[in-house]
Amino acid sequence: MVDLEDLVETYKQKIAADNGEKYKNEVIEPRLTEIFNRDFAAIFNNIIDIINSKVNSTVINFKPEGKNRFSIEGKFHRIIFQKGKTEIIGNMAGVNIIPLCIWKGVTKHLGPIAFVKDLESDKIEWDLPVNSTEDYVKSILGKLAEDEDFYM
């Protein structure tokens, strides 16, 4: 026979888990999506707009693909940036960004990118191979510009 107190405790745990998942989906996820779009995708978009404007031609395209994904592309290259799954440990929420480069039909995984947000202080730390997201964007676009196959 099942003990009533054990049954009550099991349901309490299920409710707590459901509330935690609801908080993650309704509060934390939108914050992290905003960071992805504002502090990462928007920088790509702005720099690409500046380059295209100064060159007087569309040499690279920026294409948003929903709220968690965007791509940049040229004639033979396409790089897709996808916001990955949210991980929460204590008061820290982290997200991996998955960059995939598609060159003439061949897919290559680029190096890892991530950011972590402290939920109490709202401080954001980026894990990039360079100093800032702007430097990362310039580095990626520079490597594409140096590739003789990259043009529109």
mmCIF file of C-alpha atoms in Angstrom:
data_model
loop_
_atom_site.group_PDB
_atom_site.id
_atom_site.type_symbol
_atom_site.label_atom_id
_atom_site.label_comp_id
_atom_site.label_asym_id
_atom_site.label_seq_id
_atom_site.Cartn_x
_atom_site.Cartn_y
_atom_site.Cartn_z
ATOM 1 C CA MET A 1 0.000 0.000 0.000
ATOM 2 C CA VAL A 2 1.210 3.509 -0.829
ATOM 3 C CA ASP A 3 1.881 5.845 2.071
ATOM 4 C CA LEU A 4 -0.184 9.054 1.830
ATOM 5 C CA GLU A 5 2.739 11.256 2.908
ATOM 6 C CA ASP A 6 4.964 9.766 0.176
ATOM 7 C CA LEU A 7 2.243 10.420 -2.368
ATOM 8 C CA VAL A 8 1.864 14.051 -1.219
ATOM 9 C CA GLU A 9 5.636 14.563 -1.397
ATOM 10 C CA THR A 10 5.769 13.131 -4.918
ATOM 11 C CA TYR A 11 3.079 15.547 -6.112
ATOM 12 C CA LYS A 12 4.826 18.485 -4.407
ATOM 13 C CA GLN A 13 8.013 17.636 -6.294
ATOM 14 C CA LYS A 14 6.133 17.427 -9.591
ATOM 15 C CA ILE A 15 4.523 20.833 -9.007
ATOM 16 C CA ALA A 16 7.886 22.391 -8.070
ATOM 17 C CA ALA A 17 9.509 20.952 -11.201
ATOM 18 C CA ASP A 18 6.643 22.189 -13.374
ATOM 19 C CA ASN A 19 6.856 25.678 -11.850
ATOM 20 C CA GLY A 20 10.625 25.713 -12.417
ATOM 21 C CA GLU A 21 10.177 24.753 -16.065
ATOM 22 C CA LYS A 22 7.440 27.375 -16.472
ATOM 23 C CA TYR A 23 9.735 30.055 -14.958
ATOM 24 C CA LYS A 24 12.546 28.969 -17.283
ATOM 25 C CA ASN A 25 10.300 29.117 -20.359
ATOM 26 C CA GLU A 26 8.407 32.305 -19.512
ATOM 27 C CA VAL A 27 11.080 34.415 -17.783
ATOM 28 C CA ILE A 28 14.614 33.207 -18.451
ATOM 29 C CA GLU A 29 14.306 32.073 -22.100
ATOM 30 C CA PRO A 30 12.936 35.432 -23.331
ATOM 31 C CA ARG A 31 15.804 37.254 -21.564
ATOM 32 C CA LEU A 32 18.403 35.021 -23.189
ATOM 33 C CA THR A 33 16.740 35.310 -26.590
ATOM 34 C CA GLU A 34 16.850 39.094 -26.241
ATOM 35 C CA ILE A 35 20.592 38.943 -25.486
ATOM 36 C CA PHE A 36 21.169 36.660 -28.483
ATOM 37 C CA ASN A 37 19.286 39.043 -30.784
ATOM 38 C CA ARG A 38 20.481 42.358 -29.317
ATOM 39 C CA ASP A 39 24.094 41.576 -28.412
ATOM 40 C CA PHE A 40 24.952 39.084 -31.149
ATOM 41 C CA ALA A 41 22.658 39.017 -34.193
ATOM 42 C CA ALA A 42 22.172 42.809 -34.249
ATOM 43 C CA ILE A 43 25.932 43.352 -34.312
ATOM 44 C CA PHE A 44 26.221 41.105 -37.373
ATOM 45 C CA ASN A 45 23.340 42.972 -39.008
ATOM 46 C CA ASN A 46 24.807 46.422 -38.253
ATOM 47 C CA ILE A 47 28.313 45.621 -39.482
ATOM 48 C CA ILE A 48 26.986 43.924 -42.618
ATOM 49 C CA ASP A 49 24.803 46.985 -43.330
ATOM 50 C CA ILE A 50 27.831 49.266 -42.949
ATOM 51 C CA ILE A 51 29.967 47.112 -45.262
ATOM 52 C CA ASN A 52 27.253 46.846 -47.921
ATOM 53 C CA SER A 53 26.598 50.590 -47.716
ATOM 54 C CA LYS A 54 30.257 51.569 -48.048
ATOM 55 C CA VAL A 55 30.842 49.112 -50.897
ATOM 56 C CA ASN A 56 27.626 50.274 -52.653
ATOM 57 C CA SER A 57 26.678 46.663 -53.255
ATOM 58 C CA THR A 58 25.226 43.721 -51.406
ATOM 59 C CA VAL A 59 28.360 41.664 -50.825
ATOM 60 C CA ILE A 60 26.910 39.752 -47.901
ATOM 61 C CA ASN A 61 23.343 39.050 -46.789
ATOM 62 C CA PHE A 62 21.995 38.867 -43.259
ATOM 63 C CA LYS A 63 18.882 36.707 -42.932
ATOM 64 C CA PRO A 64 16.949 36.331 -39.665
ATOM 65 C CA GLU A 65 15.385 32.877 -39.420
ATOM 66 C CA GLY A 66 13.075 33.123 -36.426
ATOM 67 C CA LYS A 67 13.935 34.441 -32.985
ATOM 68 C CA ASN A 68 16.725 31.938 -32.227
ATOM 69 C CA ARG A 69 18.554 31.697 -35.530
ATOM 70 C CA PHE A 70 20.043 33.786 -38.327
ATOM 71 C CA SER A 71 22.389 33.295 -41.240
ATOM 72 C CA ILE A 72 24.888 35.305 -43.217
ATOM 73 C CA GLU A 73 25.599 34.302 -46.759
ATOM 74 C CA GLY A 74 27.469 34.982 -49.953
ATOM 75 C CA LYS A 75 27.508 33.164 -53.262
ATOM 76 C CA PHE A 76 29.165 29.973 -51.989
ATOM 77 C CA HIS A 77 29.161 30.405 -48.220
ATOM 78 C CA ARG A 78 26.417 30.334 -45.653
ATOM 79 C CA ILE A 79 26.968 30.513 -41.915
ATOM 80 C CA ILE A 80 24.052 29.681 -39.664
ATOM 81 C CA PHE A 81 24.041 30.798 -36.033
ATOM 82 C CA GLN A 82 21.572 28.918 -33.834
ATOM 83 C CA LYS A 83 20.865 29.679 -30.173
ATOM 84 C CA GLY A 84 21.166 26.376 -28.350
ATOM 85 C CA LYS A 85 19.548 24.900 -25.280
ATOM 86 C CA THR A 86 19.504 26.921 -22.058
ATOM 87 C CA GLU A 87 21.369 25.484 -19.087
ATOM 88 C CA ILE A 88 20.620 26.821 -15.616
ATOM 89 C CA ILE A 89 22.957 26.176 -12.695
ATOM 90 C CA GLY A 90 22.136 28.090 -9.540
ATOM 91 C CA ASN A 91 21.667 31.731 -10.456
ATOM 92 C CA MET A 92 23.555 31.409 -13.758
ATOM 93 C CA ALA A 93 21.894 30.769 -17.114
ATOM 94 C CA GLY A 94 24.066 29.806 -20.040
ATOM 95 C CA VAL A 95 23.486 29.356 -23.744
ATOM 96 C CA ASN A 96 25.650 27.870 -26.455
ATOM 97 C CA ILE A 97 25.496 29.400 -29.894
ATOM 98 C CA ILE A 98 26.044 26.863 -32.622
ATOM 99 C CA PRO A 99 27.740 28.269 -35.751
ATOM 100 C CA LEU A 100 27.674 26.078 -38.855
ATOM 101 C CA CYS A 101 29.455 27.067 -42.043
ATOM 102 C CA ILE A 102 28.159 25.618 -45.287
ATOM 103 C CA TRP A 103 30.623 26.037 -48.132
ATOM 104 C CA LYS A 104 29.743 24.634 -51.556
ATOM 105 C CA GLY A 105 27.481 22.060 -49.911
ATOM 106 C CA VAL A 106 29.981 20.960 -47.229
ATOM 107 C CA THR A 107 29.017 21.656 -43.603
ATOM 108 C CA LYS A 108 31.723 22.597 -41.128
ATOM 109 C CA HIS A 109 31.281 23.318 -37.426
ATOM 110 C CA LEU A 110 32.964 26.547 -36.398
ATOM 111 C CA GLY A 111 34.415 27.032 -32.931
ATOM 112 C CA PRO A 112 32.133 27.171 -29.897
ATOM 113 C CA ILE A 113 30.499 30.394 -28.729
ATOM 114 C CA ALA A 114 28.550 30.862 -25.517
ATOM 115 C CA PHE A 115 27.339 33.408 -23.052
ATOM 116 C CA VAL A 116 26.391 33.196 -19.405
ATOM 117 C CA LYS A 117 24.019 35.557 -17.627
ATOM 118 C CA ASP A 118 24.035 36.044 -13.888
ATOM 119 C CA LEU A 119 20.319 36.143 -13.063
ATOM 120 C CA GLU A 120 20.849 38.196 -9.896
ATOM 121 C CA SER A 121 23.208 40.896 -11.190
ATOM 122 C CA ASP A 122 22.212 40.712 -14.903
ATOM 123 C CA LYS A 123 25.936 40.578 -15.789
ATOM 124 C CA ILE A 124 26.652 38.855 -19.099
ATOM 125 C CA GLU A 125 29.918 37.072 -19.866
ATOM 126 C CA TRP A 126 30.787 35.916 -23.376
ATOM 127 C CA ASP A 127 32.948 32.917 -24.196
ATOM 128 C CA LEU A 128 34.430 33.913 -27.546
ATOM 129 C CA PRO A 129 37.813 33.274 -29.196
ATOM 130 C CA VAL A 130 38.314 37.090 -29.267
ATOM 131 C CA ASN A 131 37.679 40.002 -26.863
ATOM 132 C CA SER A 132 34.151 41.058 -27.877
ATOM 133 C CA THR A 133 31.200 40.144 -30.055
ATOM 134 C CA GLU A 134 32.121 43.001 -32.414
ATOM 135 C CA ASP A 135 35.655 41.599 -32.805
ATOM 136 C CA TYR A 136 34.144 38.150 -33.422
ATOM 137 C CA VAL A 137 31.886 39.494 -36.182
ATOM 138 C CA LYS A 138 34.766 41.367 -37.825
ATOM 139 C CA SER A 139 36.932 38.252 -37.614
ATOM 140 C CA ILE A 140 34.313 36.035 -39.266
ATOM 141 C CA LEU A 141 33.563 38.586 -41.990
ATOM 142 C CA GLY A 142 37.303 39.154 -42.534
ATOM 143 C CA LYS A 143 37.935 35.444 -43.022
ATOM 144 C CA LEU A 144 35.064 35.278 -45.504
ATOM 145 C CA ALA A 145 36.353 38.347 -47.390
ATOM 146 C CA GLU A 146 39.829 36.798 -47.689
ATOM 147 C CA ASP A 147 38.372 33.603 -49.188
ATOM 148 C CA GLU A 148 38.469 33.924 -52.968
ATOM 149 C CA ASP A 149 35.174 32.031 -53.294
ATOM 150 C CA PHE A 150 33.264 34.466 -51.083
ATOM 151 C CA TYR A 151 31.376 36.991 -53.185
ATOM 152 C CA MET A 152 27.843 37.709 -54.298
#
